[in-house]
mmCIF file with all atom_site columns, C-alpha atoms in Angstrom:
data_model
loop_
_atom_site.group_PDB
_atom_site.id
_atom_site.type_symbol
_atom_site.label_atom_id
_atom_site.label_alt_id
_atom_site.label_comp_id
_atom_site.label_asym_id
_atom_site.label_entity_id
_atom_site.label_seq_id
_atom_site.pdbx_PDB_ins_code
_atom_site.Cartn_x
_atom_site.Cartn_y
_atom_site.Cartn_z
_atom_site.occupancy
_atom_site.B_iso_or_equiv
_atom_site.pdbx_formal_charge
_atom_site.auth_seq_id
_atom_site.auth_comp_id
_atom_site.auth_asym_id
_atom_site.auth_atom_id
_atom_site.pdbx_PDB_model_num
ATOM 1   C CA . MET C 1 1   ? 135.183 -45.397 246.595 1.00 87.00 ? 1   MET C CA 1
ATOM 2   C CA . ASN C 1 2   ? 137.920 -43.592 244.434 1.00 94.00 ? 2   ASN C CA 1
ATOM 3   C CA . GLN C 1 3   ? 138.582 -39.848 243.999 1.00 96.00 ? 3   GLN C CA 1
ATOM 4   C CA . PRO C 1 4   ? 136.141 -38.334 241.477 1.00 97.00 ? 4   PRO C CA 1
ATOM 5   C CA . ILE C 1 5   ? 137.835 -37.277 238.060 1.00 98.00 ? 5   ILE C CA 1
ATOM 6   C CA . TYR C 1 6   ? 137.015 -34.040 236.720 1.00 98.00 ? 6   TYR C CA 1
ATOM 7   C CA . LYS C 1 7   ? 139.756 -33.017 234.761 1.00 98.00 ? 7   LYS C CA 1
ATOM 8   C CA . ILE C 1 8   ? 141.250 -35.628 231.757 1.00 98.00 ? 8   ILE C CA 1
ATOM 9   C CA . GLY C 1 9   ? 144.339 -35.162 229.252 1.00 98.00 ? 9   GLY C CA 1
ATOM 10  C CA . ALA C 1 10  ? 143.441 -37.082 225.959 1.00 98.00 ? 10  ALA C CA 1
ATOM 11  C CA . ILE C 1 11  ? 146.429 -38.552 223.835 1.00 98.00 ? 11  ILE C CA 1
ATOM 12  C CA . VAL C 1 12  ? 145.038 -39.814 220.502 1.00 98.00 ? 12  VAL C CA 1
ATOM 13  C CA . ARG C 1 13  ? 146.708 -42.528 218.344 1.00 97.00 ? 13  ARG C CA 1
ATOM 14  C CA . PRO C 1 14  ? 149.330 -40.640 216.157 1.00 96.00 ? 14  PRO C CA 1
ATOM 15  C CA . LYS C 1 15  ? 148.879 -40.516 212.401 1.00 96.00 ? 15  LYS C CA 1
ATOM 16  C CA . SER C 1 16  ? 145.235 -41.066 212.744 1.00 97.00 ? 16  SER C CA 1
ATOM 17  C CA . PRO C 1 17  ? 143.133 -37.824 211.710 1.00 97.00 ? 17  PRO C CA 1
ATOM 18  C CA . GLU C 1 18  ? 140.147 -40.219 210.779 1.00 97.00 ? 18  GLU C CA 1
ATOM 19  C CA . LEU C 1 19  ? 139.834 -40.181 214.280 1.00 97.00 ? 19  LEU C CA 1
ATOM 20  C CA . LYS C 1 20  ? 138.476 -36.450 214.651 1.00 98.00 ? 20  LYS C CA 1
ATOM 21  C CA . ASP C 1 21  ? 135.005 -36.982 214.612 1.00 98.00 ? 21  ASP C CA 1
ATOM 22  C CA . SER C 1 22  ? 134.981 -40.092 217.402 1.00 97.00 ? 22  SER C CA 1
ATOM 23  C CA . CYS C 1 23  ? 137.281 -38.169 219.588 1.00 98.00 ? 23  CYS C CA 1
ATOM 24  C CA . VAL C 1 24  ? 134.965 -34.671 219.238 1.00 98.00 ? 24  VAL C CA 1
ATOM 25  C CA . GLU C 1 25  ? 132.039 -37.024 219.834 1.00 98.00 ? 25  GLU C CA 1
ATOM 26  C CA . ILE C 1 26  ? 134.027 -38.794 222.990 1.00 98.00 ? 26  ILE C CA 1
ATOM 27  C CA . PHE C 1 27  ? 135.218 -35.313 224.423 1.00 98.00 ? 27  PHE C CA 1
ATOM 28  C CA . ARG C 1 28  ? 131.575 -34.068 224.313 1.00 98.00 ? 28  ARG C CA 1
ATOM 29  C CA . ILE C 1 29  ? 130.182 -37.037 226.298 1.00 98.00 ? 29  ILE C CA 1
ATOM 30  C CA . LEU C 1 30  ? 132.849 -36.481 228.898 1.00 98.00 ? 30  LEU C CA 1
ATOM 31  C CA . ALA C 1 31  ? 132.276 -32.806 228.786 1.00 98.00 ? 31  ALA C CA 1
ATOM 32  C CA . ASP C 1 32  ? 128.315 -33.101 229.180 1.00 98.00 ? 32  ASP C CA 1
ATOM 33  C CA . SER C 1 33  ? 129.128 -35.302 232.258 1.00 98.00 ? 33  SER C CA 1
ATOM 34  C CA . GLY C 1 34  ? 131.202 -32.625 233.787 1.00 98.00 ? 34  GLY C CA 1
ATOM 35  C CA . ILE C 1 35  ? 134.536 -33.335 232.860 1.00 98.00 ? 35  ILE C CA 1
ATOM 36  C CA . GLU C 1 36  ? 136.970 -31.146 231.193 1.00 98.00 ? 36  GLU C CA 1
ATOM 37  C CA . VAL C 1 37  ? 139.029 -32.562 228.615 1.00 98.00 ? 37  VAL C CA 1
ATOM 38  C CA . TRP C 1 38  ? 142.523 -31.260 227.473 1.00 98.00 ? 38  TRP C CA 1
ATOM 39  C CA . CYS C 1 39  ? 143.652 -32.694 224.201 1.00 98.00 ? 39  CYS C CA 1
ATOM 40  C CA . GLU C 1 40  ? 147.520 -33.186 224.210 1.00 98.00 ? 40  GLU C CA 1
ATOM 41  C CA . ARG C 1 41  ? 149.017 -30.601 221.866 1.00 97.00 ? 41  ARG C CA 1
ATOM 42  C CA . GLU C 1 42  ? 150.421 -33.068 219.303 1.00 97.00 ? 42  GLU C CA 1
ATOM 43  C CA . SER C 1 43  ? 147.188 -35.124 219.176 1.00 98.00 ? 43  SER C CA 1
ATOM 44  C CA . SER C 1 44  ? 145.092 -31.684 218.795 1.00 98.00 ? 44  SER C CA 1
ATOM 45  C CA . CYS C 1 45  ? 147.336 -30.891 215.795 1.00 97.00 ? 45  CYS C CA 1
ATOM 46  C CA . MET C 1 46  ? 146.949 -33.981 214.081 1.00 97.00 ? 46  MET C CA 1
ATOM 47  C CA . LEU C 1 47  ? 143.195 -34.100 214.472 1.00 97.00 ? 47  LEU C CA 1
ATOM 48  C CA . GLY C 1 48  ? 143.030 -30.139 213.340 1.00 97.00 ? 48  GLY C CA 1
ATOM 49  C CA . LEU C 1 49  ? 141.505 -29.209 216.886 1.00 97.00 ? 49  LEU C CA 1
ATOM 50  C CA . GLN C 1 50  ? 142.296 -25.862 218.304 1.00 94.00 ? 50  GLN C CA 1
ATOM 51  C CA . GLY C 1 51  ? 143.670 -25.311 222.183 1.00 91.00 ? 51  GLY C CA 1
ATOM 52  C CA . GLY C 1 52  ? 145.840 -28.405 222.370 1.00 96.00 ? 52  GLY C CA 1
ATOM 53  C CA . VAL C 1 53  ? 147.995 -28.365 225.876 1.00 98.00 ? 53  VAL C CA 1
ATOM 54  C CA . GLY C 1 54  ? 151.671 -29.426 226.408 1.00 97.00 ? 54  GLY C CA 1
ATOM 55  C CA . PHE C 1 55  ? 152.290 -33.235 228.110 1.00 97.00 ? 55  PHE C CA 1
ATOM 56  C CA . GLU C 1 56  ? 153.668 -31.524 230.980 1.00 97.00 ? 56  GLU C CA 1
ATOM 57  C CA . GLU C 1 57  ? 150.734 -29.487 231.544 1.00 98.00 ? 57  GLU C CA 1
ATOM 58  C CA . ILE C 1 58  ? 148.694 -32.323 231.780 1.00 98.00 ? 58  ILE C CA 1
ATOM 59  C CA . LEU C 1 59  ? 150.793 -33.987 233.951 1.00 98.00 ? 59  LEU C CA 1
ATOM 60  C CA . ASP C 1 60  ? 150.789 -31.025 236.238 1.00 97.00 ? 60  ASP C CA 1
ATOM 61  C CA . SER C 1 61  ? 146.905 -30.617 236.131 1.00 97.00 ? 61  SER C CA 1
ATOM 62  C CA . ALA C 1 62  ? 144.867 -33.237 235.228 1.00 98.00 ? 62  ALA C CA 1
ATOM 63  C CA . ASP C 1 63  ? 143.169 -36.099 237.306 1.00 98.00 ? 63  ASP C CA 1
ATOM 64  C CA . ALA C 1 64  ? 143.593 -38.839 234.662 1.00 98.00 ? 64  ALA C CA 1
ATOM 65  C CA . ILE C 1 65  ? 144.969 -39.493 231.262 1.00 98.00 ? 65  ILE C CA 1
ATOM 66  C CA . LEU C 1 66  ? 142.686 -40.684 228.403 1.00 98.00 ? 66  LEU C CA 1
ATOM 67  C CA . SER C 1 67  ? 144.390 -42.483 225.781 1.00 97.00 ? 67  SER C CA 1
ATOM 68  C CA . ILE C 1 68  ? 142.210 -42.808 222.250 1.00 97.00 ? 68  ILE C CA 1
ATOM 69  C CA . GLY C 1 69  ? 143.323 -45.630 220.022 1.00 96.00 ? 69  GLY C CA 1
ATOM 70  C CA . GLY C 1 70  ? 144.955 -49.033 220.765 1.00 93.00 ? 70  GLY C CA 1
ATOM 71  C CA . ASP C 1 71  ? 147.076 -50.925 223.050 1.00 89.00 ? 71  ASP C CA 1
ATOM 72  C CA . GLY C 1 72  ? 150.211 -49.048 221.534 1.00 89.00 ? 72  GLY C CA 1
ATOM 73  C CA . THR C 1 73  ? 149.043 -45.874 222.544 1.00 93.00 ? 73  THR C CA 1
ATOM 74  C CA . LEU C 1 74  ? 148.133 -46.218 225.909 1.00 92.00 ? 74  LEU C CA 1
ATOM 75  C CA . ILE C 1 75  ? 151.574 -48.099 226.419 1.00 88.00 ? 75  ILE C CA 1
ATOM 76  C CA . SER C 1 76  ? 153.049 -44.908 224.886 1.00 91.00 ? 76  SER C CA 1
ATOM 77  C CA . ALA C 1 77  ? 150.833 -43.029 227.484 1.00 94.00 ? 77  ALA C CA 1
ATOM 78  C CA . VAL C 1 78  ? 152.238 -44.984 230.357 1.00 91.00 ? 78  VAL C CA 1
ATOM 79  C CA . ARG C 1 79  ? 155.657 -44.744 229.276 1.00 88.00 ? 79  ARG C CA 1
ATOM 80  C CA . LYS C 1 80  ? 155.498 -40.648 229.054 1.00 93.00 ? 80  LYS C CA 1
ATOM 81  C CA . SER C 1 81  ? 153.807 -40.205 232.262 1.00 94.00 ? 81  SER C CA 1
ATOM 82  C CA . ILE C 1 82  ? 156.018 -42.656 234.385 1.00 90.00 ? 82  ILE C CA 1
ATOM 83  C CA . GLY C 1 83  ? 156.527 -41.147 238.000 1.00 89.00 ? 83  GLY C CA 1
ATOM 84  C CA . SER C 1 84  ? 153.092 -39.077 237.662 1.00 93.00 ? 84  SER C CA 1
ATOM 85  C CA . ASN C 1 85  ? 151.049 -41.736 239.577 1.00 91.00 ? 85  ASN C CA 1
ATOM 86  C CA . LEU C 1 86  ? 147.952 -40.554 237.314 1.00 96.00 ? 86  LEU C CA 1
ATOM 87  C CA . PRO C 1 87  ? 145.317 -43.399 236.204 1.00 95.00 ? 87  PRO C CA 1
ATOM 88  C CA . ILE C 1 88  ? 145.544 -44.053 232.719 1.00 95.00 ? 88  ILE C CA 1
ATOM 89  C CA . PHE C 1 89  ? 142.753 -45.673 230.931 1.00 95.00 ? 89  PHE C CA 1
ATOM 90  C CA . GLY C 1 90  ? 142.047 -46.151 227.036 1.00 95.00 ? 90  GLY C CA 1
ATOM 91  C CA . ILE C 1 91  ? 139.325 -46.288 224.660 1.00 97.00 ? 91  ILE C CA 1
ATOM 92  C CA . ASN C 1 92  ? 139.698 -49.090 221.864 1.00 95.00 ? 92  ASN C CA 1
ATOM 93  C CA . MET C 1 93  ? 139.200 -47.493 218.486 1.00 94.00 ? 93  MET C CA 1
ATOM 94  C CA . GLY C 1 94  ? 140.372 -50.907 217.008 1.00 79.00 ? 94  GLY C CA 1
ATOM 95  C CA . SER C 1 95  ? 139.355 -54.380 216.656 1.00 70.00 ? 95  SER C CA 1
ATOM 96  C CA . LEU C 1 96  ? 141.414 -55.924 219.496 1.00 69.00 ? 96  LEU C CA 1
ATOM 97  C CA . GLY C 1 97  ? 142.530 -54.331 222.743 1.00 76.00 ? 97  GLY C CA 1
ATOM 98  C CA . PHE C 1 98  ? 143.869 -56.020 225.940 1.00 74.00 ? 98  PHE C CA 1
ATOM 99  C CA . LEU C 1 99  ? 144.675 -52.911 227.736 1.00 80.00 ? 99  LEU C CA 1
ATOM 100 C CA . THR C 1 100 ? 141.985 -50.601 226.166 1.00 84.00 ? 100 THR C CA 1
ATOM 101 C CA . ALA C 1 101 ? 139.032 -52.040 227.748 1.00 81.00 ? 101 ALA C CA 1
ATOM 102 C CA . ILE C 1 102 ? 136.541 -49.193 226.971 1.00 93.00 ? 102 ILE C CA 1
ATOM 103 C CA . LYS C 1 103 ? 134.418 -49.539 223.832 1.00 93.00 ? 103 LYS C CA 1
ATOM 104 C CA . PRO C 1 104 ? 133.546 -45.932 222.168 1.00 94.00 ? 104 PRO C CA 1
ATOM 105 C CA . ASN C 1 105 ? 129.893 -46.888 222.968 1.00 95.00 ? 105 ASN C CA 1
ATOM 106 C CA . GLU C 1 106 ? 130.522 -47.348 226.724 1.00 96.00 ? 106 GLU C CA 1
ATOM 107 C CA . VAL C 1 107 ? 131.899 -43.857 227.318 1.00 97.00 ? 107 VAL C CA 1
ATOM 108 C CA . ALA C 1 108 ? 128.732 -41.995 228.817 1.00 97.00 ? 108 ALA C CA 1
ATOM 109 C CA . SER C 1 109 ? 128.384 -45.077 231.156 1.00 97.00 ? 109 SER C CA 1
ATOM 110 C CA . PHE C 1 110 ? 132.155 -44.848 232.073 1.00 97.00 ? 110 PHE C CA 1
ATOM 111 C CA . ALA C 1 111 ? 132.022 -41.179 232.341 1.00 98.00 ? 111 ALA C CA 1
ATOM 112 C CA . SER C 1 112 ? 129.667 -41.345 235.100 1.00 97.00 ? 112 SER C CA 1
ATOM 113 C CA . LEU C 1 113 ? 131.580 -43.806 236.943 1.00 97.00 ? 113 LEU C CA 1
ATOM 114 C CA . LEU C 1 114 ? 134.583 -41.545 236.567 1.00 98.00 ? 114 LEU C CA 1
ATOM 115 C CA . VAL C 1 115 ? 132.742 -38.320 238.352 1.00 98.00 ? 115 VAL C CA 1
ATOM 116 C CA . SER C 1 116 ? 131.144 -40.780 240.876 1.00 97.00 ? 116 SER C CA 1
ATOM 117 C CA . GLY C 1 117 ? 134.550 -42.007 241.724 1.00 97.00 ? 117 GLY C CA 1
ATOM 118 C CA . GLY C 1 118 ? 132.892 -45.681 241.121 1.00 96.00 ? 118 GLY C CA 1
ATOM 119 C CA . TYR C 1 119 ? 135.632 -46.691 239.044 1.00 93.00 ? 119 TYR C CA 1
ATOM 120 C CA . LYS C 1 120 ? 137.929 -49.496 239.542 1.00 91.00 ? 120 LYS C CA 1
ATOM 121 C CA . LEU C 1 121 ? 141.675 -49.132 239.151 1.00 90.00 ? 121 LEU C CA 1
ATOM 122 C CA . ASP C 1 122 ? 143.794 -51.988 238.411 1.00 85.00 ? 122 ASP C CA 1
ATOM 123 C CA . PHE C 1 123 ? 147.879 -52.038 239.106 1.00 82.00 ? 123 PHE C CA 1
ATOM 124 C CA . HIS C 1 124 ? 150.148 -53.218 236.900 1.00 75.00 ? 124 HIS C CA 1
ATOM 125 C CA . ARG C 1 125 ? 153.913 -53.323 237.180 1.00 78.00 ? 125 ARG C CA 1
ATOM 126 C CA . MET C 1 126 ? 156.258 -51.930 235.101 1.00 76.00 ? 126 MET C CA 1
ATOM 127 C CA . LEU C 1 127 ? 159.431 -53.558 233.599 1.00 79.00 ? 127 LEU C CA 1
ATOM 128 C CA . GLU C 1 128 ? 162.836 -51.554 234.033 1.00 81.00 ? 128 GLU C CA 1
ATOM 129 C CA . ALA C 1 129 ? 165.625 -52.435 231.862 1.00 80.00 ? 129 ALA C CA 1
ATOM 130 C CA . ARG C 1 130 ? 169.202 -50.913 231.402 1.00 82.00 ? 130 ARG C CA 1
ATOM 131 C CA . PHE C 1 131 ? 172.352 -52.126 229.831 1.00 81.00 ? 131 PHE C CA 1
ATOM 132 C CA . VAL C 1 132 ? 175.300 -53.234 232.541 1.00 84.00 ? 132 VAL C CA 1
ATOM 133 C CA . ASP C 1 133 ? 177.639 -50.582 231.104 1.00 88.00 ? 133 ASP C CA 1
ATOM 134 C CA . SER C 1 134 ? 174.784 -47.789 230.597 1.00 88.00 ? 134 SER C CA 1
ATOM 135 C CA . SER C 1 135 ? 172.695 -45.590 233.355 1.00 88.00 ? 135 SER C CA 1
ATOM 136 C CA . GLU C 1 136 ? 169.903 -44.908 230.820 1.00 88.00 ? 136 GLU C CA 1
ATOM 137 C CA . LYS C 1 137 ? 166.764 -46.769 231.956 1.00 85.00 ? 137 LYS C CA 1
ATOM 138 C CA . PHE C 1 138 ? 164.244 -48.247 229.776 1.00 78.00 ? 138 PHE C CA 1
ATOM 139 C CA . TYR C 1 139 ? 160.546 -48.986 230.993 1.00 77.00 ? 139 TYR C CA 1
ATOM 140 C CA . ALA C 1 140 ? 157.989 -51.195 229.674 1.00 74.00 ? 140 ALA C CA 1
ATOM 141 C CA . LEU C 1 141 ? 154.610 -52.203 230.282 1.00 70.00 ? 141 LEU C CA 1
ATOM 142 C CA . ASN C 1 142 ? 154.551 -55.590 229.145 1.00 67.00 ? 142 ASN C CA 1
ATOM 143 C CA . GLU C 1 143 ? 157.629 -56.853 227.537 1.00 67.00 ? 143 GLU C CA 1
ATOM 144 C CA . VAL C 1 144 ? 161.355 -55.986 226.874 1.00 65.00 ? 144 VAL C CA 1
ATOM 145 C CA . PHE C 1 145 ? 162.781 -57.303 223.472 1.00 65.00 ? 145 PHE C CA 1
ATOM 146 C CA . ILE C 1 146 ? 166.476 -57.687 223.380 1.00 67.00 ? 146 ILE C CA 1
ATOM 147 C CA . THR C 1 147 ? 168.022 -58.417 220.038 1.00 69.00 ? 147 THR C CA 1
ATOM 148 C CA . LYS C 1 148 ? 171.710 -57.983 218.488 1.00 71.00 ? 148 LYS C CA 1
ATOM 149 C CA . ASN C 1 149 ? 170.260 -55.423 216.003 1.00 66.00 ? 149 ASN C CA 1
ATOM 150 C CA . ASN C 1 150 ? 169.705 -51.606 216.559 1.00 62.00 ? 150 ASN C CA 1
ATOM 151 C CA . HIS C 1 151 ? 165.815 -51.168 215.986 1.00 56.00 ? 151 HIS C CA 1
ATOM 152 C CA . CYS C 1 152 ? 165.639 -47.744 218.171 1.00 58.00 ? 152 CYS C CA 1
ATOM 153 C CA . ALA C 1 153 ? 167.087 -45.853 215.638 1.00 51.00 ? 153 ALA C CA 1
#
C-alpha cells in the first residue's frame, strides 16, 4: 500500500480555457472524495478561477501533482517538479495519451484509490543532457532532440 493522497496540486494545459467546466467537475469529484485540490496560479488565471497558488507552494505542501491535458502537459509538470519526489498523474483530455492514462470518466474511481493508498506507482527514468562546454543541464522524460538550429529561442 502507498501513502494516502489528500492534497493535490493541479496543472492544466496552457491556453485551454475550454477545459474550465471539465476541471471544475474533476476538482468537485476529488473534493467529494476528501481530496483538497490546489490549482496552480497560471492555470487558475487561464480558467478564470479564484484561489490559485504558486507552483513552489504545491511542491512544498501537496501529496501529488495532477496534470490535466495531454502528455505534453504531464511532461511539463514533471520537468517543473524535478527533485520533489511527488507522484504525478495525468488526466487525458485529448484523444491520445500514453503518459496520461486516466480518462475524465475514471476520476471518481481513481480518487478512491488515492485516498485509500491503493494506487500503483510506475517509476520512469529521466534523461539528463548537457553540452560539454556548459554546466547547464536539461531534463527530459522521453527524448532529447539535438539539432543545429536554435529551437529554444
